[in-house]
mmCIF file of C-alpha atoms and ligand atoms in Angstrom:
data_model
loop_
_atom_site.group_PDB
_atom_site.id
_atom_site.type_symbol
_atom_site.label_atom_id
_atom_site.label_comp_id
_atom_site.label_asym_id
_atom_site.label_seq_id
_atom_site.Cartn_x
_atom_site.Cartn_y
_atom_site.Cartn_z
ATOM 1 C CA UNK A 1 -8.926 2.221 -3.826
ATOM 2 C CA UNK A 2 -5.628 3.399 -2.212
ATOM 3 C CA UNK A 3 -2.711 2.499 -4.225
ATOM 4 C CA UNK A 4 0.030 0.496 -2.952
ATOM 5 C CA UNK A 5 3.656 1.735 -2.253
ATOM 6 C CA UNK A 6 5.520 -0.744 -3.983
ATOM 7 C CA UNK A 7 8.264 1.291 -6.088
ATOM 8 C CA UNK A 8 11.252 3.250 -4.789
ATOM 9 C CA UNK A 9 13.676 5.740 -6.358
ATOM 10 C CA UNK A 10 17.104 5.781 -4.996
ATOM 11 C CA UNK A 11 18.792 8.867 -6.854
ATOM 12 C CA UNK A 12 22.620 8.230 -6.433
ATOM 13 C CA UNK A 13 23.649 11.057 -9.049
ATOM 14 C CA UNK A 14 25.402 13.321 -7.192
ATOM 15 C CA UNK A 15 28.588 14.262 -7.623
ATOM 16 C CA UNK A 16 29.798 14.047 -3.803
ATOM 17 C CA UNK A 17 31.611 17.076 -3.763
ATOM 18 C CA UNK A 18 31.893 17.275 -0.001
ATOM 19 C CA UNK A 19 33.912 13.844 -0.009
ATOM 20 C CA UNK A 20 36.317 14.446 -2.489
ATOM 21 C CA UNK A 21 38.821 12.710 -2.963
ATOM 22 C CA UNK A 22 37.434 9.500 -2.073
ATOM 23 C CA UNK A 23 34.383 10.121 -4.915
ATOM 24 C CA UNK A 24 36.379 10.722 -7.541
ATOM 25 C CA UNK A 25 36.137 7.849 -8.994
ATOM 26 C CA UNK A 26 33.994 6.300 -6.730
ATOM 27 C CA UNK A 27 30.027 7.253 -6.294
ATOM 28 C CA UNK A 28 29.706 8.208 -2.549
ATOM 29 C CA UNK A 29 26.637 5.833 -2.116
ATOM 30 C CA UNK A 30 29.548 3.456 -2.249
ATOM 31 C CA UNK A 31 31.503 4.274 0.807
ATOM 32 C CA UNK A 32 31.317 1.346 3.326
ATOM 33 C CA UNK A 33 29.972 1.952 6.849
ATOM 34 C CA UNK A 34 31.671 -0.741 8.566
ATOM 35 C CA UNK A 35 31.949 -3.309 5.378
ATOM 36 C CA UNK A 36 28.495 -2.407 4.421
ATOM 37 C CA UNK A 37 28.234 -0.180 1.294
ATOM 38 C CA UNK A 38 25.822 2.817 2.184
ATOM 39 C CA UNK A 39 23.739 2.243 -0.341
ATOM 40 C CA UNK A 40 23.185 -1.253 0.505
ATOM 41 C CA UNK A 41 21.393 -0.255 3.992
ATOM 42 C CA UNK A 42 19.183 1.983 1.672
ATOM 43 C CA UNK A 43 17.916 -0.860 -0.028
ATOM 44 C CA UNK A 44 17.585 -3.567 2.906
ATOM 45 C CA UNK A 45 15.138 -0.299 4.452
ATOM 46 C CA UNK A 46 13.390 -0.316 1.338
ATOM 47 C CA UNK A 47 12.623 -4.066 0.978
ATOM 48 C CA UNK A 48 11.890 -4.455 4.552
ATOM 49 C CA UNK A 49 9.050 -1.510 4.122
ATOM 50 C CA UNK A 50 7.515 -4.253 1.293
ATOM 51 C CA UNK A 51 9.285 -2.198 -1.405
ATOM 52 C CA UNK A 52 9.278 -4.850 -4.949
ATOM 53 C CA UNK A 53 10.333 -2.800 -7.284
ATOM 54 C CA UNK A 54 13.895 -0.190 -6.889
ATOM 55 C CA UNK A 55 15.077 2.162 -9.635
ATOM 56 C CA UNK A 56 18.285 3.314 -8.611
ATOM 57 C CA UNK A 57 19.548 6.936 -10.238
ATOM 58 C CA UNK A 58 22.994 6.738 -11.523
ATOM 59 C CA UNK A 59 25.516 9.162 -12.564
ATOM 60 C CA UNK A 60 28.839 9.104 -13.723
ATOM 61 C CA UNK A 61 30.855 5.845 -12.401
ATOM 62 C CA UNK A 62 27.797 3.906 -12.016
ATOM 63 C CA UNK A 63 29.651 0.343 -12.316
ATOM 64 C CA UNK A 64 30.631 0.310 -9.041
ATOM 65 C CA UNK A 65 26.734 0.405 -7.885
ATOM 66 C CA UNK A 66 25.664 -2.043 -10.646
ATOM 67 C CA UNK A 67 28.632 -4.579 -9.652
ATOM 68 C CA UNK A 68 27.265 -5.010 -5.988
ATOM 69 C CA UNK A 69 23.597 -5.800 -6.710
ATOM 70 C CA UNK A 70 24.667 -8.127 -9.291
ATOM 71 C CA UNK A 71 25.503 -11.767 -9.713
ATOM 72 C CA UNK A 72 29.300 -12.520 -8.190
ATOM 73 C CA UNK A 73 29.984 -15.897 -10.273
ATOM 74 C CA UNK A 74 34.065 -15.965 -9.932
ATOM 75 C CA UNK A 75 33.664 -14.566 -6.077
ATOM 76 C CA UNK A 76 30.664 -17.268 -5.610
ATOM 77 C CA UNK A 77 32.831 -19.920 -6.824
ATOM 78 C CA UNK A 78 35.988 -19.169 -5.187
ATOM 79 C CA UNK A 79 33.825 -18.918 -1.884
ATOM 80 C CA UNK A 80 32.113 -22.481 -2.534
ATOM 81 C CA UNK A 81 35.505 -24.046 -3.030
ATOM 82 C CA UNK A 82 37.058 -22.517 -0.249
ATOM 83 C CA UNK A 83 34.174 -23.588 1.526
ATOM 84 C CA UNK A 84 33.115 -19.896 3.229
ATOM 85 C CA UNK A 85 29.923 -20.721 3.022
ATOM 86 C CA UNK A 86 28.756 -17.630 5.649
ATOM 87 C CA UNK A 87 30.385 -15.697 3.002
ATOM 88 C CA UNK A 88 28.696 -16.791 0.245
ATOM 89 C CA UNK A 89 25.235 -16.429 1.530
ATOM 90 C CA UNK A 90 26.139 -13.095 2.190
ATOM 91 C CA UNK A 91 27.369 -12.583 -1.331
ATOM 92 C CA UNK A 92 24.469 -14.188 -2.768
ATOM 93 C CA UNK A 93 21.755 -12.454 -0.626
ATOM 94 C CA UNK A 94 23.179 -9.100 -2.166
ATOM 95 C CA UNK A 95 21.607 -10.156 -5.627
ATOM 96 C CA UNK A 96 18.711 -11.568 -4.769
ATOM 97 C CA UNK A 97 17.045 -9.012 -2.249
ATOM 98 C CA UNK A 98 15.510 -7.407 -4.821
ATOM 99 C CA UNK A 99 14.794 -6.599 -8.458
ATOM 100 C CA UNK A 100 16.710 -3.675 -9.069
ATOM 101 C CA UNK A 101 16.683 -1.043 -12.371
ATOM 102 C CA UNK A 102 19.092 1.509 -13.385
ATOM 103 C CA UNK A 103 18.420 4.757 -14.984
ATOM 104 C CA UNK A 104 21.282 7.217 -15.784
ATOM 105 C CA UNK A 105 20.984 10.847 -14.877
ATOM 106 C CA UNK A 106 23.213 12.322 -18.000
ATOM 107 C CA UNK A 107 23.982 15.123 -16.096
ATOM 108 C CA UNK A 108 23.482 15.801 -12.329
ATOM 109 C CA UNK A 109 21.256 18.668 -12.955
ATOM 110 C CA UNK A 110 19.350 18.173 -9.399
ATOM 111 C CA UNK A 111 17.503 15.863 -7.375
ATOM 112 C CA UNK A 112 14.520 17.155 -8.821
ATOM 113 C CA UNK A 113 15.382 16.390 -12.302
ATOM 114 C CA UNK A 114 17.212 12.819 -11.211
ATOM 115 C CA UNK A 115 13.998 12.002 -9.866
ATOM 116 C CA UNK A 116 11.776 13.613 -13.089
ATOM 117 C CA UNK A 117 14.388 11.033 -14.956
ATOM 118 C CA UNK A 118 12.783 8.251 -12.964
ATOM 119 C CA UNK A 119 8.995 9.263 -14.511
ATOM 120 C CA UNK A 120 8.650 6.091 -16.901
ATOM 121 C CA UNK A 121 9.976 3.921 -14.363
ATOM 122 C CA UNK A 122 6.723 4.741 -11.868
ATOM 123 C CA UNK A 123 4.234 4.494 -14.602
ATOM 124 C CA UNK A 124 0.715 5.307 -12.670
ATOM 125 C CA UNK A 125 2.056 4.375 -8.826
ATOM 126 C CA UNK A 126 2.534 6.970 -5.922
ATOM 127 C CA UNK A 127 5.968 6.188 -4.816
ATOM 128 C CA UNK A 128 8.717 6.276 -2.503
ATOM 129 C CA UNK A 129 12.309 8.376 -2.545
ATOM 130 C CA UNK A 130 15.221 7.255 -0.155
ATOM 131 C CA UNK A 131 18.311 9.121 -0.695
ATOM 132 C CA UNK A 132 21.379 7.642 -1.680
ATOM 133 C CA UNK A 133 23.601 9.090 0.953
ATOM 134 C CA UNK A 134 20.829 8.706 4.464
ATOM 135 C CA UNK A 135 21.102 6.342 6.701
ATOM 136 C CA UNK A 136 18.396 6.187 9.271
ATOM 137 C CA UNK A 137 18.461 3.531 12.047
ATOM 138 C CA UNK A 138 15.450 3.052 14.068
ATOM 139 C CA UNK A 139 13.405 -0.320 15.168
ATOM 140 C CA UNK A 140 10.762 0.128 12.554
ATOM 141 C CA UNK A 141 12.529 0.898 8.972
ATOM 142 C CA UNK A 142 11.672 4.431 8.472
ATOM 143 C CA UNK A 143 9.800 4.195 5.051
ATOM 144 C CA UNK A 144 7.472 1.669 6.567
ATOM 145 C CA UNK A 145 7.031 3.838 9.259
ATOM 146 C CA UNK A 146 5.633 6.258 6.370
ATOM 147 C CA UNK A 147 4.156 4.091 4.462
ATOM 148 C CA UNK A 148 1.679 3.698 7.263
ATOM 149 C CA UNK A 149 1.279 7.183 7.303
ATOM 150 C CA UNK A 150 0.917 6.983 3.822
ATOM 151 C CA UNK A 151 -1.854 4.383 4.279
ATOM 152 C CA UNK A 152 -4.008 6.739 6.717
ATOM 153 C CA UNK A 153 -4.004 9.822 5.437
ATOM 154 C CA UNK A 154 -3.676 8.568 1.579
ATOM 155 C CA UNK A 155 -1.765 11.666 0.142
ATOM 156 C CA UNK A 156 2.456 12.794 -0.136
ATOM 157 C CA UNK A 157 4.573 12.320 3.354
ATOM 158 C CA UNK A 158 7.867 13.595 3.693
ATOM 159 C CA UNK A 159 9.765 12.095 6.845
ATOM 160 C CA UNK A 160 10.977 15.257 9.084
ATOM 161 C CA UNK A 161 13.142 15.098 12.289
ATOM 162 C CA UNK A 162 13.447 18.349 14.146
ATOM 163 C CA UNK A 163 16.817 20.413 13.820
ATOM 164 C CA UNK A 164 18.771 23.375 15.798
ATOM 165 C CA UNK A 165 17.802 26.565 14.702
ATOM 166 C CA UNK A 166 21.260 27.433 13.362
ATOM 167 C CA UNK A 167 20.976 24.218 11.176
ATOM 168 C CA UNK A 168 17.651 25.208 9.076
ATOM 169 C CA UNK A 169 20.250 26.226 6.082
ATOM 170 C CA UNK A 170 21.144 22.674 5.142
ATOM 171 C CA UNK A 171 17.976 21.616 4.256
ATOM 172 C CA UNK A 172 14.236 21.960 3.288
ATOM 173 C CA UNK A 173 12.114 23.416 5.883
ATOM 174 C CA UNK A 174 8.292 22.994 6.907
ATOM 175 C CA UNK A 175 5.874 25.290 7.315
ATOM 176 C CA UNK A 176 3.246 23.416 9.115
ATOM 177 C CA UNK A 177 1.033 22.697 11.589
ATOM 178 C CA UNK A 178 0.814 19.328 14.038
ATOM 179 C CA UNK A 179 -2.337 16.812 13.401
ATOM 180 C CA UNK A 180 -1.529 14.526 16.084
ATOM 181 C CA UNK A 181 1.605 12.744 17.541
ATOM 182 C CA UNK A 182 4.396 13.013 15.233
ATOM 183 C CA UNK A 183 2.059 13.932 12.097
ATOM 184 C CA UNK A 184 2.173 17.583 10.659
ATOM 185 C CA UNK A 185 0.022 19.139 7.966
ATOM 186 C CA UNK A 186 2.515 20.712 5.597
ATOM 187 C CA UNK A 187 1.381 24.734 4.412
ATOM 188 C CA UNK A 188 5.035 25.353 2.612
ATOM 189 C CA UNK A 189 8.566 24.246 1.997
ATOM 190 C CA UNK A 190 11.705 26.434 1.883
ATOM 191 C CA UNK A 191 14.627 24.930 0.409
ATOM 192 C CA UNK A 192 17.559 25.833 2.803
ATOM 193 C CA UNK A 193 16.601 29.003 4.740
ATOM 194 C CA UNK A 194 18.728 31.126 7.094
ATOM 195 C CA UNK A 195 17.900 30.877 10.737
ATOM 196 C CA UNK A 196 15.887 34.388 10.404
ATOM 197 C CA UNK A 197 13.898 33.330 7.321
ATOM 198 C CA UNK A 198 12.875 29.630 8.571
ATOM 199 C CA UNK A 199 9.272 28.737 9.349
ATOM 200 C CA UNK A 200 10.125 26.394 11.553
ATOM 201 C CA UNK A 201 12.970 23.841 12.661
ATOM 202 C CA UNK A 202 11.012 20.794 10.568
ATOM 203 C CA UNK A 203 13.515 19.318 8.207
ATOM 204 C CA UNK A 204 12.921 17.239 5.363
ATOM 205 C CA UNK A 205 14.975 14.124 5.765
ATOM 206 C CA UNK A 206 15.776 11.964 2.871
ATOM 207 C CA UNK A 207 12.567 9.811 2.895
ATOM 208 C CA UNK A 208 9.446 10.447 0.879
ATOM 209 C CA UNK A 209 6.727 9.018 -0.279
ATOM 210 C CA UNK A 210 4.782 11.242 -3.137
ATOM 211 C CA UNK A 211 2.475 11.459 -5.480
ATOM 212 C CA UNK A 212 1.847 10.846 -9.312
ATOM 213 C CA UNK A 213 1.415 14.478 -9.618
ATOM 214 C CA UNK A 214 4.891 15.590 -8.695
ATOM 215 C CA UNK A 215 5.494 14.783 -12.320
ATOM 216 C CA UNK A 216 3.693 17.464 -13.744
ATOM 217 C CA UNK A 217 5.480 19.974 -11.204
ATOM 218 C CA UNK A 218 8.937 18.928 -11.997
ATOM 219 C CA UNK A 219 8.722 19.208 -15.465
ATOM 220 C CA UNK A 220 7.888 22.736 -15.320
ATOM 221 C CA UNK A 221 10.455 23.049 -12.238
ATOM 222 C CA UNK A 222 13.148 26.036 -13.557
ATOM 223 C CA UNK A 223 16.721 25.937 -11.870
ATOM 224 C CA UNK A 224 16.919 26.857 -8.457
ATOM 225 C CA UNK A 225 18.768 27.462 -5.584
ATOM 226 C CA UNK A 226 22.626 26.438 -6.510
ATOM 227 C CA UNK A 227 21.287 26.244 -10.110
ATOM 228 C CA UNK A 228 19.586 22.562 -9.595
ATOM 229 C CA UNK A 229 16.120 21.742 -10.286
ATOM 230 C CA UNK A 230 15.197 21.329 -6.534
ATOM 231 C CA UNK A 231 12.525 18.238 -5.876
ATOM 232 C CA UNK A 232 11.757 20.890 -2.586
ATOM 233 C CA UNK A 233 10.241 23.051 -5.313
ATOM 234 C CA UNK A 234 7.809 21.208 -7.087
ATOM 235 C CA UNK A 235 6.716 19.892 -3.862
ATOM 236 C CA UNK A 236 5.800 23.570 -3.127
ATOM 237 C CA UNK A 237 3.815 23.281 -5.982
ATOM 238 C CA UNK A 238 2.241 20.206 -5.386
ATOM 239 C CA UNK A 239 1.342 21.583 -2.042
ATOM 240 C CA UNK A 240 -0.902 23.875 -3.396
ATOM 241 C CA UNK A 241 -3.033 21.873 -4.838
ATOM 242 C CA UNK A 242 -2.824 18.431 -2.870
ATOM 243 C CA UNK A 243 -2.155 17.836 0.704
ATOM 244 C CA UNK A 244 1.282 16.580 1.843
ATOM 245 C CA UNK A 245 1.798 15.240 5.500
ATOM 246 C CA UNK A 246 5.208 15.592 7.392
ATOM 247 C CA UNK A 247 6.085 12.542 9.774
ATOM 248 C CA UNK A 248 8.682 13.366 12.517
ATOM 249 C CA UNK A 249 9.464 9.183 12.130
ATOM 250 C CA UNK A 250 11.152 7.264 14.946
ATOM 251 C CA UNK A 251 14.824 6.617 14.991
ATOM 252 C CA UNK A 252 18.147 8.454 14.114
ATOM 253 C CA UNK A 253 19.185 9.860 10.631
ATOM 254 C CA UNK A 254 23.211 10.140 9.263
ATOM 255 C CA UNK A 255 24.134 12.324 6.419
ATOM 256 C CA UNK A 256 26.727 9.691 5.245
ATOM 257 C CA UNK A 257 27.186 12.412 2.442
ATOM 258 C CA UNK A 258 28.949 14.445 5.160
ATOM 259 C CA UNK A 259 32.458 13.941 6.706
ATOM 260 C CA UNK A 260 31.058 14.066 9.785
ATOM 261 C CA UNK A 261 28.213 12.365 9.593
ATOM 262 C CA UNK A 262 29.750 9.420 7.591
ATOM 263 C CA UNK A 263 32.019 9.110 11.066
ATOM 264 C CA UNK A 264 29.447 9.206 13.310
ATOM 265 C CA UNK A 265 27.708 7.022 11.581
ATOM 266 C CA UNK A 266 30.362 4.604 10.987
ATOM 267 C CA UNK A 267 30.977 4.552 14.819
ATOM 268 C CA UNK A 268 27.828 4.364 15.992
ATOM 269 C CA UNK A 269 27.224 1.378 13.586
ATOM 270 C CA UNK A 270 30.363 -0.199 14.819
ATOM 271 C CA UNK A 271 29.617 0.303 18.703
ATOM 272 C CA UNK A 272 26.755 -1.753 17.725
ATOM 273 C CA UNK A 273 27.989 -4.977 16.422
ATOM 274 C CA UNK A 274 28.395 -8.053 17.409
ATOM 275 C CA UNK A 275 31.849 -9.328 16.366
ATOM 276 C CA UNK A 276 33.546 -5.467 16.679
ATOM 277 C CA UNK A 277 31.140 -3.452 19.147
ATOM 278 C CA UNK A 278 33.008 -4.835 22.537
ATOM 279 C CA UNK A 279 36.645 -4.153 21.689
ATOM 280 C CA UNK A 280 35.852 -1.140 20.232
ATOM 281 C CA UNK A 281 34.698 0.353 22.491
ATOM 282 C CA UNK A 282 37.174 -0.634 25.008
ATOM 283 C CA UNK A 283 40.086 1.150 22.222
ATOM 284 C CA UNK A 284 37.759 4.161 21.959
ATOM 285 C CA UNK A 285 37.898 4.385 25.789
ATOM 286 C CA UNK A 286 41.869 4.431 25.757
ATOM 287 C CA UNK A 287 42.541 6.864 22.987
ATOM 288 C CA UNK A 288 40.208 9.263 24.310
HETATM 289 P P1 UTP B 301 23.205 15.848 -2.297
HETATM 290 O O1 UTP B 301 23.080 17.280 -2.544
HETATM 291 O O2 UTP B 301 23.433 15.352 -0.910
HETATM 292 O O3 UTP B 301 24.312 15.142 -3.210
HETATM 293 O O4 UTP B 301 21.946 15.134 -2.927
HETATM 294 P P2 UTP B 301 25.546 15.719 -3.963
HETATM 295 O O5 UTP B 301 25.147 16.787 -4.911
HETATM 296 O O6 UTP B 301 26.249 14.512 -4.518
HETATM 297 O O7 UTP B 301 26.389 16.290 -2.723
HETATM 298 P P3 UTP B 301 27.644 17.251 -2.678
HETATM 299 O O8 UTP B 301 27.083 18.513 -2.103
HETATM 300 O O9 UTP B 301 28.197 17.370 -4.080
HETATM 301 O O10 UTP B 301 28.605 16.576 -1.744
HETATM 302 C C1 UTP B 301 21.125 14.200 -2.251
HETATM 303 C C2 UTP B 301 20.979 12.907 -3.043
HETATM 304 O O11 UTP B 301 20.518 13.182 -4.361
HETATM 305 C C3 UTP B 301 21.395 12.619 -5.326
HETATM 306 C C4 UTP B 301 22.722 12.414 -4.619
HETATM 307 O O12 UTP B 301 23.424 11.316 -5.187
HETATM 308 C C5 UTP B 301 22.289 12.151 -3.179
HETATM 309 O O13 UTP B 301 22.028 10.792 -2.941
HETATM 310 N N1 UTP B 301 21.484 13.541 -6.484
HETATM 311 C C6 UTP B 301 21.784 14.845 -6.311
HETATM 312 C C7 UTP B 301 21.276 13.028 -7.754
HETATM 313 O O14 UTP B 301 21.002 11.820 -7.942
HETATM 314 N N2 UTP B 301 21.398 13.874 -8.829
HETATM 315 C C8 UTP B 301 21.702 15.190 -8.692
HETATM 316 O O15 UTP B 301 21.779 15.891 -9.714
HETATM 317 C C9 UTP B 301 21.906 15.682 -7.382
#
């Protein structure tokens, strides 16, 4: 019988080099978009894909992370008396989504080691990765979009959006072909190739769902590219002896790990809502 997807890994080791200052002292899966913590959208994806179960992947200054799922009693209280009651359901609803475990990385030696740190965590379970620092928003939460992948085809799926050309060196790329719609066979992964050297424009996004076997891959994984133990190259391993599916999944991705992308994403999210989205827009209009 097909096991479930019911456990996540959320590595949020990094160091955030490419937002310095602001991680400092601060992890990066921290920064707000809006007044939303990234890493907070992470998780409401995850539980809305049926997700029980999150191990989240800490690093250095880890408190910040474990403060925000937890259990608010002086803010709770000072919210009931006051009698912000909005506010404290929103408070509250932070610490109950979920049951949520923390595992420190000691050092962050990769995403492929933060993840082999997560190995007694997933006991015998295929399971799901969602990066710390990717944001996707799309109708259908992305991982559940997967997951139903996942429940098909019964082996690995990496969520892949196409890229430019002159992009492939940011990220793993594909070497595939298509199944159907959307749904790709995957042959081979290169960890960020240059334009010349890429198989295709398939990039690996930060959603995956894999299997047990990764395990055995990573722990025989040596340093790679930038000196990391890269999760892209045990998954070449695993490729070569179990199938792995690529789904180019609906809706739009934000490196929130990236200047750039942490502004378009902050924009686009505030366009969007309710109590901001109108005026807004009407003071982007004038500046620009
Ligand atoms: P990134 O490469 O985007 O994160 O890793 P980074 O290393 O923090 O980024 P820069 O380049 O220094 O700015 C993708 C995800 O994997 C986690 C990161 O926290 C991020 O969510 N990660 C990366 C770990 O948990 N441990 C590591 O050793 C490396």
């Amino acid at each position: 019988m097909l096991k479930p997807i019911r456990k996540a890994i959320i590595p949020a080791a990094g160091l955030g080099v490419r937002f310095l200052p602001a991680t400092k002292s601060q992890p990066k899966e921290m920064l707000p978009i809006v007044d939303k913590p990234t890493i907070q959208f992470i998780v409401e994806e995850a539980v809305a894909s049926g997700i029980e179960d999150i191990l989240i992947i800490t690093g250095r200054n880890k408190r910040a992370i474990e403060d925000h799922f937890d259990k608010s009693l002086e803010l709770e209280m000072i919210l009931s008396e006051r009698g912000k009651d909005d506010l404290l359901k929103l408070v509250q609803d932070i610490g109950t989504m979920v049951d949520i475990h923390y595992v420190r990385q000691k050092e962050p030696l990769g995403l492929g080691h933060a993840i082999y740190c997560a190995r007694k965590f997933i006991g015998d379970e295929p399971f799901a990765v969602l990066l710390g620092d990717d944001v996707v928003r799309s109708e259908k939460p992305c991982l559940k979009q997967m997951i139903e992948v996942y429940e098909e085809y019964r082996y690995s799926v990496l969520a892949v959006q196409e890229v430019p050309p002159e992009d492939t060196y940011k990220y793993g790329i594909l070497k595939a072909s298509q199944l159907e719609d959307k749904i790709y066979r995957v042959h081979d992964l290169v960890e960020k190739p240059k334009v010349e050297e890429a198989p295709s424009n398939l990039a690996v996004m930060g959603r995956y769902i894999i299997s047990l076997r990764i395990f055995d891959f990573l722990a025989k994984t040596k340093p790679g590219a930038g000196g990391e133990i890269q999760l892209t190259d045990a998954l070449r391993s695993l490729v070569s002896c179990e199938a792995i599916y690529g789904l180019a999944f609906e809706g739009k991705r934000y490196d929130v790990g990236d200047k750039l992308g942490y502004l378009k994403a902050t924009v686009e999210f505030a366009l969007e809502r309710e109590d901001l989205g109108a005026e807004f827009k009407e003071y982007l209009k004038e500046l620009l």
